[in-house]
Each structure stands twice: as C-alpha cells, then as structure tokens.
Short mmCIF file of C-alpha atoms and ligand atoms in Angstrom, two decimals:
data_model
loop_
_atom_site.label_atom_id
_atom_site.label_comp_id
_atom_site.label_asym_id
_atom_site.label_seq_id
_atom_site.Cartn_x
_atom_site.Cartn_y
_atom_site.Cartn_z
CA UNK A 1 4.78 -30.41 -3.90
CA UNK A 2 6.99 -27.33 -3.67
CA UNK A 3 5.96 -24.21 -1.75
CA UNK A 4 5.02 -22.44 -4.98
CA UNK A 5 3.00 -25.46 -6.13
CA UNK A 6 1.20 -25.29 -2.78
CA UNK A 7 0.41 -21.60 -3.37
CA UNK A 8 -0.97 -22.37 -6.82
CA UNK A 9 -3.11 -25.25 -5.54
CA UNK A 10 -4.36 -23.25 -2.55
CA UNK A 11 -5.30 -20.40 -4.92
CA UNK A 12 -7.17 -22.87 -7.17
CA UNK A 13 -8.91 -24.31 -4.12
CA UNK A 14 -10.22 -20.88 -3.13
CA UNK A 15 -11.43 -20.22 -6.67
CA UNK A 16 -13.28 -23.56 -6.90
CA UNK A 17 -14.45 -24.27 -3.33
CA UNK A 18 -15.96 -21.75 -0.86
CA UNK A 19 -13.02 -20.58 1.29
CA UNK A 20 -10.94 -23.31 -0.35
CA UNK A 21 -12.27 -25.93 2.05
CA UNK A 22 -15.15 -28.37 2.36
CA UNK A 23 -15.72 -27.55 6.01
CA UNK A 24 -15.12 -24.07 7.47
CA UNK A 25 -12.94 -24.93 10.47
CA UNK A 26 -10.31 -26.44 8.14
CA UNK A 27 -9.60 -22.99 6.68
CA UNK A 28 -7.52 -21.88 9.70
CA UNK A 29 -9.40 -18.58 9.55
CA UNK A 30 -9.99 -18.61 13.28
CA UNK A 31 -6.27 -18.94 14.02
CA UNK A 32 -4.89 -17.02 11.06
CA UNK A 33 -2.51 -18.27 8.43
CA UNK A 34 -3.07 -20.88 5.77
CA UNK A 35 -3.92 -24.56 6.14
CA UNK A 36 -1.69 -27.28 4.73
CA UNK A 37 -2.57 -29.99 2.25
CA UNK A 38 -2.11 -33.52 3.54
CA UNK A 39 -0.36 -36.14 1.45
CA UNK A 40 -0.86 -39.06 3.87
CA UNK A 41 -1.52 -40.08 7.45
CA UNK A 42 0.29 -42.81 9.41
CA UNK A 43 -0.41 -43.68 13.04
CA UNK A 44 -0.26 -40.43 15.09
CA UNK A 45 1.27 -38.50 12.20
CA UNK A 46 0.15 -36.45 9.23
CA UNK A 47 2.55 -35.68 6.38
CA UNK A 48 1.85 -32.62 4.28
CA UNK A 49 2.45 -32.23 0.55
CA UNK A 50 5.75 -30.45 1.27
CA UNK A 51 7.05 -33.39 3.28
CA UNK A 52 6.59 -31.92 6.77
CA UNK A 53 5.54 -34.29 9.59
CA UNK A 54 2.97 -33.30 12.22
CA UNK A 55 1.92 -35.03 15.41
CA UNK A 56 -1.85 -34.96 14.85
CA UNK A 57 -4.24 -34.20 17.74
CA UNK A 58 -7.22 -33.47 15.45
CA UNK A 59 -7.47 -37.07 14.12
CA UNK A 60 -10.18 -36.17 11.59
CA UNK A 61 -12.05 -34.32 14.39
CA UNK A 62 -12.08 -37.35 16.64
CA UNK A 63 -12.93 -40.13 14.17
CA UNK A 64 -9.52 -41.85 14.13
CA UNK A 65 -9.24 -43.36 17.61
CA UNK A 66 -6.77 -45.92 16.19
CA UNK A 67 -4.76 -43.23 14.41
CA UNK A 68 -4.25 -42.91 10.66
CA UNK A 69 -4.25 -45.93 8.31
CA UNK A 70 -4.42 -48.51 11.10
CA UNK A 71 -3.74 -51.99 9.63
CA UNK A 72 -7.05 -53.50 10.84
CA UNK A 73 -9.03 -50.73 9.14
CA UNK A 74 -6.93 -50.80 5.97
CA UNK A 75 -7.24 -54.62 5.67
CA UNK A 76 -11.04 -54.39 6.05
CA UNK A 77 -11.26 -51.70 3.38
CA UNK A 78 -8.91 -53.55 1.00
CA UNK A 79 -11.08 -56.66 1.29
CA UNK A 80 -14.33 -54.78 0.69
CA UNK A 81 -13.12 -52.51 -2.12
CA UNK A 82 -12.63 -55.56 -4.41
CA UNK A 83 -16.30 -56.49 -3.86
CA UNK A 84 -17.70 -53.09 -4.83
CA UNK A 85 -18.40 -49.78 -3.15
CA UNK A 86 -22.19 -49.52 -2.80
CA UNK A 87 -25.20 -51.68 -3.56
CA UNK A 88 -28.27 -49.80 -2.30
CA UNK A 89 -29.49 -53.06 -0.74
CA UNK A 90 -29.14 -54.50 2.79
CA UNK A 91 -25.74 -56.03 3.63
CA UNK A 92 -24.51 -58.19 6.54
CA UNK A 93 -22.01 -55.44 7.45
CA UNK A 94 -24.84 -53.11 8.47
CA UNK A 95 -26.29 -55.78 10.75
CA UNK A 96 -22.85 -56.35 12.28
CA UNK A 97 -22.38 -52.63 12.93
CA UNK A 98 -25.87 -52.37 14.43
CA UNK A 99 -25.02 -55.33 16.69
CA UNK A 100 -21.79 -53.70 17.83
CA UNK A 101 -23.54 -50.40 18.60
CA UNK A 102 -26.31 -52.13 20.59
CA UNK A 103 -23.66 -54.16 22.47
CA UNK A 104 -21.46 -51.15 23.27
CA UNK A 105 -23.97 -48.34 23.93
CA UNK A 106 -26.25 -49.13 26.90
CA UNK A 107 -29.32 -47.14 25.76
CA UNK A 108 -29.35 -48.47 22.19
CA UNK A 109 -31.59 -51.44 21.37
CA UNK A 110 -32.24 -50.34 17.79
CA UNK A 111 -30.27 -48.02 15.51
CA UNK A 112 -30.49 -46.35 12.11
CA UNK A 113 -27.27 -45.68 10.20
CA UNK A 114 -26.91 -42.40 8.29
CA UNK A 115 -23.99 -40.60 6.62
CA UNK A 116 -23.04 -37.87 9.08
CA UNK A 117 -23.58 -36.51 12.55
CA UNK A 118 -25.75 -33.77 11.08
CA UNK A 119 -28.10 -36.35 9.56
CA UNK A 120 -28.18 -38.22 12.87
CA UNK A 121 -29.19 -35.21 14.97
CA UNK A 122 -31.60 -33.83 12.34
CA UNK A 123 -33.35 -37.22 12.20
CA UNK A 124 -33.38 -37.66 15.97
CA UNK A 125 -35.04 -34.25 16.35
CA UNK A 126 -37.76 -35.15 13.84
CA UNK A 127 -38.33 -38.42 15.70
CA UNK A 128 -38.50 -36.65 19.08
CA UNK A 129 -41.04 -34.15 17.76
CA UNK A 130 -43.13 -36.98 16.31
CA UNK A 131 -43.02 -39.08 19.48
CA UNK A 132 -43.90 -36.21 21.83
CA UNK A 133 -46.11 -34.16 19.52
CA UNK A 134 -44.19 -31.09 20.71
CA UNK A 135 -42.14 -28.60 18.67
CA UNK A 136 -39.66 -26.86 20.99
CA UNK A 137 -36.14 -28.21 21.33
CA UNK A 138 -33.59 -27.12 23.95
CA UNK A 139 -29.85 -26.95 23.27
CA UNK A 140 -26.97 -25.33 25.08
CA UNK A 141 -24.79 -22.42 24.01
CA UNK A 142 -21.52 -23.68 22.61
CA UNK A 143 -23.06 -27.04 21.77
CA UNK A 144 -22.78 -28.01 18.11
CA UNK A 145 -25.13 -30.62 16.68
CA UNK A 146 -24.39 -30.29 12.97
CA UNK A 147 -25.66 -27.73 10.51
CA UNK A 148 -29.39 -28.44 10.14
CA UNK A 149 -31.53 -25.33 10.53
CA UNK A 150 -32.91 -26.05 14.01
CA UNK A 151 -29.43 -26.17 15.51
CA UNK A 152 -27.93 -23.14 13.75
CA UNK A 153 -29.27 -20.72 16.31
CA UNK A 154 -27.75 -18.51 18.96
CA UNK A 155 -29.22 -17.48 22.27
CA UNK A 156 -30.58 -14.00 22.56
CA UNK A 157 -29.19 -13.67 26.09
CA UNK A 158 -28.01 -15.64 29.14
CA UNK A 159 -31.47 -16.96 29.80
CA UNK A 160 -33.59 -19.05 27.50
CA UNK A 161 -35.05 -16.77 24.93
CA UNK A 162 -36.54 -17.54 21.56
CA UNK A 163 -33.40 -18.04 19.54
CA UNK A 164 -32.10 -16.03 16.65
CA UNK A 165 -30.81 -17.60 13.42
CA UNK A 166 -27.05 -18.09 13.61
CA UNK A 167 -26.75 -18.22 9.84
CA UNK A 168 -28.46 -16.45 6.97
CA UNK A 169 -31.02 -18.77 5.39
CA UNK A 170 -32.33 -20.15 8.67
CA UNK A 171 -35.95 -19.01 8.92
CA UNK A 172 -36.77 -17.04 12.07
CA UNK A 173 -39.81 -19.30 12.45
CA UNK A 174 -37.56 -22.34 12.65
CA UNK A 175 -35.02 -20.70 14.96
CA UNK A 176 -37.76 -19.58 17.32
CA UNK A 177 -38.57 -23.21 18.14
CA UNK A 178 -35.09 -23.74 19.52
CA UNK A 179 -34.41 -22.65 23.09
CA UNK A 180 -30.84 -22.09 24.26
CA UNK A 181 -29.41 -22.11 27.78
CA UNK A 182 -25.86 -21.89 29.12
CA UNK A 183 -24.36 -25.35 29.84
CA UNK A 184 -23.94 -26.39 33.48
CA UNK A 185 -26.50 -23.93 34.89
CA UNK A 186 -29.02 -25.99 36.85
CA UNK A 187 -31.09 -23.04 38.12
CA UNK A 188 -31.81 -21.72 34.62
CA UNK A 189 -32.65 -25.27 33.55
CA UNK A 190 -35.19 -25.68 36.33
CA UNK A 191 -36.73 -22.25 35.60
CA UNK A 192 -37.14 -23.07 31.91
CA UNK A 193 -38.76 -26.43 32.53
CA UNK A 194 -41.12 -24.85 35.01
CA UNK A 195 -42.12 -22.32 32.33
CA UNK A 196 -42.07 -24.41 29.16
CA UNK A 197 -41.36 -28.03 30.11
CA UNK A 198 -44.66 -29.35 28.77
CA UNK A 199 -43.87 -27.86 25.34
CA UNK A 200 -40.31 -29.17 24.98
CA UNK A 201 -39.97 -32.18 22.67
CA UNK A 202 -36.36 -32.87 23.48
CA UNK A 203 -33.12 -31.67 24.97
CA UNK A 204 -29.98 -32.08 22.87
CA UNK A 205 -26.82 -32.04 24.92
CA UNK A 206 -23.20 -32.88 24.30
CA UNK A 207 -22.79 -34.68 27.65
CA UNK A 208 -19.19 -33.47 27.64
CA UNK A 209 -19.13 -30.19 25.74
CA UNK A 210 -16.49 -30.69 23.04
CA UNK A 211 -17.42 -27.87 20.67
CA UNK A 212 -16.45 -25.09 23.08
CA UNK A 213 -13.07 -26.52 23.92
CA UNK A 214 -13.46 -29.34 26.47
CA UNK A 215 -16.03 -28.61 29.19
CA UNK A 216 -17.07 -31.54 31.42
CA UNK A 217 -20.54 -31.59 33.01
CA UNK A 218 -20.62 -30.33 36.59
CA UNK A 219 -21.53 -32.90 39.25
CA UNK A 220 -25.25 -33.66 39.14
CA UNK A 221 -25.96 -31.70 35.97
CA UNK A 222 -26.67 -34.63 33.65
CA UNK A 223 -28.70 -36.29 36.41
CA UNK A 224 -30.83 -33.13 36.73
CA UNK A 225 -31.32 -33.09 32.96
CA UNK A 226 -32.51 -36.69 33.14
CA UNK A 227 -34.86 -36.00 36.04
CA UNK A 228 -36.43 -32.87 34.51
CA UNK A 229 -36.93 -34.41 31.05
CA UNK A 230 -38.53 -37.48 32.62
CA UNK A 231 -40.75 -35.31 34.82
CA UNK A 232 -42.01 -33.21 31.90
CA UNK A 233 -42.17 -35.94 29.24
CA UNK A 234 -39.38 -34.51 27.05
CA UNK A 235 -36.82 -36.82 25.41
CA UNK A 236 -33.24 -36.54 26.65
CA UNK A 237 -30.93 -36.87 23.64
CA UNK A 238 -27.19 -37.31 24.17
CA UNK A 239 -25.35 -36.07 21.12
CA UNK A 240 -22.35 -38.41 21.34
CA UNK A 241 -21.10 -37.87 17.82
CA UNK A 242 -17.86 -36.70 19.44
CA UNK A 243 -17.94 -38.27 22.94
CA UNK A 244 -19.11 -41.68 21.73
CA UNK A 245 -16.39 -44.34 22.26
CA UNK A 246 -14.11 -41.45 23.26
CA UNK A 247 -14.99 -40.72 26.91
CA UNK A 248 -15.59 -44.45 27.56
CA UNK A 249 -16.34 -47.59 25.60
CA UNK A 250 -20.07 -46.99 26.07
CA UNK A 251 -19.73 -43.21 25.77
CA UNK A 252 -20.81 -40.58 28.29
CA UNK A 253 -23.90 -42.51 29.30
CA UNK A 254 -21.65 -45.29 30.57
CA UNK A 255 -19.13 -42.91 32.15
CA UNK A 256 -21.70 -40.81 34.00
CA UNK A 257 -24.38 -43.46 34.48
CA UNK A 258 -27.16 -41.36 32.94
CA UNK A 259 -29.31 -43.08 30.33
CA UNK A 260 -30.72 -40.87 27.53
CA UNK A 261 -33.83 -41.66 25.48
CA UNK A 262 -31.94 -41.31 22.19
CA UNK A 263 -28.28 -41.03 21.32
CA UNK A 264 -26.64 -39.73 18.18
CA UNK A 265 -23.30 -41.11 17.04
CA UNK A 266 -20.72 -40.54 14.32
CA UNK A 267 -16.96 -40.12 13.76
CA UNK A 268 -15.43 -43.21 15.52
CA UNK A 269 -18.18 -45.54 14.23
CA UNK A 270 -17.09 -44.96 10.63
CA UNK A 271 -13.36 -45.51 11.13
CA UNK A 272 -12.76 -42.39 9.02
CA UNK A 273 -15.50 -43.16 6.45
CA UNK A 274 -18.83 -41.25 6.47
CA UNK A 275 -21.10 -42.87 9.07
CA UNK A 276 -23.56 -41.39 11.54
CA UNK A 277 -26.26 -43.11 13.56
CA UNK A 278 -29.16 -42.46 15.90
CA UNK A 279 -30.49 -45.06 18.28
CA UNK A 280 -32.51 -45.78 21.37
CA UNK A 281 -35.24 -48.05 22.67
CA UNK A 282 -37.05 -50.40 20.28
CA UNK A 283 -40.30 -48.62 21.19
CA UNK A 284 -39.08 -45.21 20.02
CA UNK A 285 -36.93 -46.38 17.08
CA UNK A 286 -39.77 -48.50 15.67
CA UNK A 287 -41.50 -45.23 14.79
CA UNK A 288 -38.87 -44.66 12.04
CA UNK A 289 -39.89 -45.55 8.46
CA UNK A 290 -40.53 -48.08 7.14
CA UNK A 291 -41.32 -49.72 10.49
CA UNK A 292 -43.13 -46.57 11.54
CA UNK A 293 -44.16 -43.37 9.82
CA UNK A 294 -41.36 -40.96 10.76
CA UNK A 295 -39.60 -40.59 7.45
CA UNK A 296 -35.82 -40.80 7.16
CA UNK A 297 -33.71 -42.15 4.28
CA UNK A 298 -30.28 -42.07 2.64
CA UNK A 299 -28.79 -43.37 -0.60
CA UNK A 300 -25.46 -44.35 0.94
CA UNK A 301 -26.61 -45.04 4.50
CA UNK A 302 -24.92 -48.21 5.80
CA UNK A 303 -22.53 -48.16 2.85
CA UNK A 304 -20.45 -51.38 2.73
CA UNK A 305 -17.08 -49.57 2.66
CA UNK A 306 -18.07 -47.38 5.60
CA UNK A 307 -19.44 -50.26 7.64
CA UNK A 308 -16.31 -52.30 6.89
CA UNK A 309 -14.13 -49.53 8.33
CA UNK A 310 -16.48 -48.85 11.24
CA UNK A 311 -16.76 -52.53 12.17
CA UNK A 312 -12.97 -52.96 12.01
CA UNK A 313 -12.35 -49.98 14.28
CA UNK A 314 -15.05 -50.90 16.81
CA UNK A 315 -14.01 -54.57 16.78
CA UNK A 316 -10.47 -53.49 17.71
CA UNK A 317 -11.84 -51.42 20.62
CA UNK A 318 -14.00 -54.31 21.84
CA UNK A 319 -11.18 -56.87 21.63
CA UNK A 320 -8.36 -54.71 23.01
CA UNK A 321 -10.12 -52.31 25.44
CA UNK A 322 -7.48 -49.55 25.15
CA UNK A 323 -9.56 -47.05 27.16
CA UNK A 324 -7.38 -46.77 30.25
CA UNK A 325 -4.26 -46.19 28.12
CA UNK A 326 -6.14 -43.61 26.03
CA UNK A 327 -7.30 -41.88 29.22
CA UNK A 328 -3.73 -41.88 30.55
CA UNK A 329 -2.35 -40.33 27.36
CA UNK A 330 -4.96 -37.57 27.24
CA UNK A 331 -4.41 -36.76 30.90
CA UNK A 332 -0.61 -36.79 30.60
CA UNK A 333 -0.81 -34.46 27.60
CA UNK A 334 -3.31 -31.90 28.95
CA UNK A 335 -1.78 -31.72 32.43
CA UNK A 336 1.72 -31.57 30.93
CA UNK A 337 0.83 -28.66 28.64
CA UNK A 338 -0.88 -26.73 31.46
CA UNK A 339 2.16 -27.25 33.72
CA UNK A 340 4.56 -25.95 31.05
CA UNK A 341 2.39 -22.90 30.34
CA UNK A 342 1.98 -22.03 34.02
CA UNK A 343 5.72 -22.48 34.70
CA UNK A 344 6.23 -20.06 31.82
CA UNK A 345 4.02 -17.52 33.56
CA UNK A 346 1.08 -18.04 31.20
CA UNK A 347 -2.45 -18.45 32.61
CA UNK A 348 -3.83 -21.81 31.59
CA UNK A 349 -6.16 -24.54 32.77
CA UNK A 350 -7.13 -27.82 31.22
CA UNK A 351 -8.80 -31.15 31.60
CA UNK A 352 -9.31 -34.48 29.94
CA UNK A 353 -12.22 -36.92 29.84
CA UNK A 354 -11.34 -40.31 28.39
CA UNK A 355 -9.40 -39.75 25.17
CA UNK A 356 -10.58 -36.16 24.76
CA UNK A 357 -8.70 -33.23 26.26
CA UNK A 358 -8.67 -29.43 26.18
CA UNK A 359 -6.84 -26.39 27.46
CA UNK A 360 -7.97 -22.79 27.95
CA UNK A 361 -5.74 -19.77 28.34
CA UNK A 362 -7.62 -18.77 31.45
CA UNK A 363 -6.81 -18.38 35.15
CA UNK A 364 -9.81 -20.37 36.34
CA UNK A 365 -11.51 -23.54 35.15
CA UNK A 366 -14.00 -23.01 32.31
CA UNK A 367 -17.52 -24.36 32.91
CA UNK A 368 -19.51 -22.81 30.07
CA UNK A 369 -19.16 -21.48 26.53
CA UNK A 370 -19.56 -17.95 27.87
CA UNK A 371 -16.49 -18.50 30.07
CA UNK A 372 -14.62 -20.15 27.18
CA UNK A 373 -15.16 -17.03 25.08
CA UNK A 374 -13.69 -14.92 27.90
CA UNK A 375 -10.39 -16.89 27.85
CA UNK A 376 -7.32 -15.42 26.12
CA UNK A 377 -7.96 -16.34 22.49
CA UNK A 378 -4.95 -14.35 21.26
CA UNK A 379 -2.65 -16.52 23.38
CA UNK A 380 -4.35 -19.61 21.93
CA UNK A 381 -3.67 -18.39 18.39
CA UNK A 382 0.02 -17.73 19.13
CA UNK A 383 0.36 -21.11 20.84
CA UNK A 384 -1.33 -22.91 17.95
CA UNK A 385 0.86 -21.24 15.32
CA UNK A 386 4.11 -21.76 17.25
CA UNK A 387 3.38 -25.45 17.86
CA UNK A 388 2.34 -25.99 14.25
CA UNK A 389 5.65 -24.52 13.06
CA UNK A 390 7.39 -27.13 15.26
CA UNK A 391 5.30 -30.02 13.92
CA UNK A 392 2.42 -30.34 16.39
CA UNK A 393 -1.08 -29.97 14.90
CA UNK A 394 -3.71 -28.91 17.42
CA UNK A 395 -7.28 -28.11 16.30
CA UNK A 396 -7.23 -24.72 14.52
CA UNK A 397 -9.89 -23.26 16.80
CA UNK A 398 -9.99 -22.26 20.48
CA UNK A 399 -13.41 -23.90 20.67
CA UNK A 400 -12.57 -27.48 19.76
CA UNK A 401 -11.61 -30.44 21.91
CA UNK A 402 -8.36 -32.32 21.28
CA UNK A 403 -8.03 -36.08 20.90
CA UNK A 404 -5.46 -38.84 21.24
CA UNK A 405 -5.32 -42.25 19.56
CA UNK A 406 -3.95 -45.66 20.49
CA UNK A 407 -0.88 -44.70 18.42
CA UNK A 408 -0.06 -41.66 20.61
CA UNK A 409 2.47 -43.62 22.67
CA UNK A 410 4.40 -42.31 25.69
CA UNK A 411 7.23 -41.32 23.32
CA UNK A 412 4.88 -39.33 21.09
CA UNK A 413 3.32 -37.54 24.08
CA UNK A 414 6.78 -36.78 25.50
CA UNK A 415 7.98 -35.48 22.12
CA UNK A 416 4.92 -33.22 22.03
CA UNK A 417 5.61 -31.87 25.53
CA UNK A 418 9.25 -31.20 24.64
CA UNK A 419 8.08 -29.18 21.63
CA UNK A 420 5.58 -27.26 23.78
CA UNK A 421 8.35 -26.59 26.33
CA UNK A 422 10.65 -25.24 23.59
CA UNK A 423 7.86 -23.04 22.24
CA UNK A 424 7.13 -21.56 25.69
CA UNK A 425 10.84 -21.20 26.66
CA UNK A 426 11.67 -19.33 23.44
CA UNK A 427 8.58 -17.12 23.80
CA UNK A 428 6.19 -17.34 20.93
P1 KE4 M 1 -20.94 -34.03 10.99
O1 KE4 M 1 -22.21 -33.65 10.23
O2 KE4 M 1 -19.85 -32.98 10.83
O3 KE4 M 1 -20.48 -35.44 10.69
O4 KE4 M 1 -21.31 -34.05 12.55
C1 KE4 M 1 -21.89 -32.93 13.14
C2 KE4 M 1 -21.65 -32.97 14.65
C3 KE4 M 1 -22.70 -33.31 15.47
N1 KE4 M 1 -22.54 -33.38 16.82
C4 KE4 M 1 -21.35 -33.12 17.39
C5 KE4 M 1 -21.21 -33.20 18.88
C6 KE4 M 1 -20.23 -32.78 16.59
O5 KE4 M 1 -19.04 -32.51 17.17
C7 KE4 M 1 -20.37 -32.71 15.19
C8 KE4 M 1 -19.23 -32.32 14.27
N2 KE4 M 1 -18.04 -31.90 14.91
C9 KE4 M 1 -17.22 -30.96 14.17
C10 KE4 M 1 -16.00 -30.60 15.02
N3 KE4 M 1 -16.29 -30.22 16.31
C11 KE4 M 1 -16.82 -31.50 12.85
C12 KE4 M 1 -15.69 -30.74 12.18
C13 KE4 M 1 -16.19 -29.90 11.04
O6 KE4 M 1 -17.26 -29.26 11.17
O7 KE4 M 1 -15.48 -29.90 10.01
#
C-alpha cells in the first residue's frame, strides 16, 4: 500500500467505522497522529501496509505471549480450520481448555468460557450479586473491567462516593450501585467496609493495575482486600484478563499468594482469538445456568477455533515454563528505558511484574491512577511518537501497561534500547 492508498483507506475507515477503529485506544487519539494498518505479524514484529517493521510491545493488548503467528498456534488453527469454524455444540477442545485453566489457576475448580473480558466481568458481577443477594460493587479508579454499564463509572471524589456515569447511556441508577476508591489506599478501604461492607456484593480489582500504566499492589494491600471481603461476606474478584498468565503462570493469585473467590480471564487464553472466562469454586460456579439459575450464554462461547489457539498457547506455557525469561526481558526493558531517560535528564520511573512492564514520566514512583494522571503526559506523547518513527511500537496511551513475549529475545530488547537511546540523545 502506498502512502496515498493508506490515506484513502484511513479516510474510508473513518467514514464507515466510528473513529475509523473497532476499539477506541487503537485510534492514537490520546497520543496524536494517525494509526497504521497492519499487513502481518511475525514473532516480536508487526509489519504495516507500507512495509515498515515495528518491534511490538502491545502484542494485541497482552494476548500474544508467544508473539505473532507462533508456529504452535498456527499449526493448531490450520488443523482446526479444515474441520469447520463453529458448531454450537460441546467440543472436546472446550473441556481441554477448562482443564488447563483449572490446572494453572489455583482458585479455579470450574470455569465458563465466554467471548471477551467484558463478558467475563459482566457475568461474574451478575453471579456475585446473585450469590450474595447484594447490589453494590466496589472497583478502583483507573481499573478497567470492560465496557458493561456497571464498570463505566468514575468516582465523584477521592473517597468512595456514589459513582457517576463515565459514558452517556449508562443510567445513573446503575452507576450509583458502583463504588470507587483509589487503588492502594488501605485506610479508605477499611472506612468503606465499615460503612457499607454488609451491602457490597463484590470487589473487582486488577491485582496489578495495568489500565493506568503499570501499578503494582503495595505490600499487604491484596491481603487486606481478602481479609475485609471475607469478614463482610463480599466476594473478592480478581480481574486477571490482563495479568492472567502474564505476572506468573497462575496469575497474580499465585504471585501474591492471595486467593480470590472468582477470577476473570481473557487475552492469553485465546492465543489471539476471542476468548474470555470466569471461574472459581464449584460451589459458586454451579449457580451458573444451566446447572444453576444465574443466566449467562453465548453463541460462539468455547468456539473450536478459539479453543484450538488458546489450548496451543497455554500448552506451550505449561510445557516450556518461559516465565523467568519473560520476567527478565520485561525487567531489562523497563529498567533500561528508565536509565536512558534519567541519564538524558528526563524524570522517569518504571517497574515490571512478570511479563508486564510500565514507565511513567514522573520523579517518584506511581502508586495510584491519581498519581499516574499527574505524570508528564506530554513527555509520554513525544516519547511514543519518536520511538514509533524509529520502529518501536509502545501502547498509544499513557495509561496502558506494556508487554513482552517469548520472541522478545535479548537482541530485540537491546535493539529497542539502542533506539530509545538514539531518540533521547537526539532530543525528541
Ligand atoms: P475485552 O472485552 O476488551 O476483551 O476485555 C476487557 C478487559 C477487562 N479487564 C481488563 C483488566 C482489561 O484490561 C480488559 C481490556 N483491556 C484493554 C486494554 N487495556 C483492551 C484494549 C482495548 O480496549 O482495545
């Protein structure tokens, strides 16, 4: 595709699709400029329709832990595609994926497959409300749990207030049932549970906040969440759509040793195809239809193509256990970028947890979404644009975590750091 063909196609996209994209963050609106169309992905690389190569740290927003077009995933899909794409009946592949998830995720004895993270969290909330008979749900500012109405809310202030809709179309009555607190603030948590604990059905938390940039839990925070929810009879729900199989093989619950009542999953478990899941104890999950009366359904849930890709990707993780290498790559990258920025006189801090990483253009470590918003977003935008021009694709938002894959070898990380060094030396 030539540059003018790109312009024509991008124009058509914006005429036919809202903002030209099928998910807002892809529009590059929060960093300025235009997105690029991808022609193909290979390992750690994306190739756009004008032939440019990018080292990809978005990896389909975390889904591609084995990189693009990994042979084990491609072989599984090629085998399945010849047998058909969807049957609307049970298949052995769904049982295999359920087995893998119950083997790998400590809190999961039973699981329901859905088609996205949004479906997983929406369904888990309905289940939590049914099991507890309570309506309030608590989330944390900067946490993203998909786009169902109950989660599209914003806090009215730093303390838990009845939330306000964060999007037109979300009824105030729905939003008011969602309470919002700043992440990592134990005192506010204790105060809220003292006031409303007996009315809270569930707490949804990204155990490592990945939708505000990368913000790890402070020491003891997840344990306090577990203790308060147990004390007041609320369900603790780890939204591990992003952290699942990323911060450890068994997700954040394995890494931090805190066991939730329910967990929601997505991204990695589909190998790049649409798969979400929610799971937990047999006692709670048996309430889901048709075993129980909490309704949840989906035409393409457990789709044979998606389960083929998900099983292939998870099987590779189980058989090869690449987690220490992944952790090493993410740490080498984030600490390397921070070092280059600081040596260039630019305020920066960063961290990594498993194969997720993040940097903030801030003097001090960021522990909440409120602090993330106070970082230098303009510097992030300049950094993003300058690196993109040199062939490194970071998430086009200051409030997204970065990822690495098994294909981001030492050479790829070093090439990235050389590009970052050249960007900082030349002054963006
Ligand atoms: P999906 O419905 O997009 O599959 O999953 C929603 C979701 C739920 N929970 C967490 C912790 C998530 O991170 C997500 C989706 N993540 C975003 C990126 N941070 C997806 C990218 C996009 O919206 O295009």
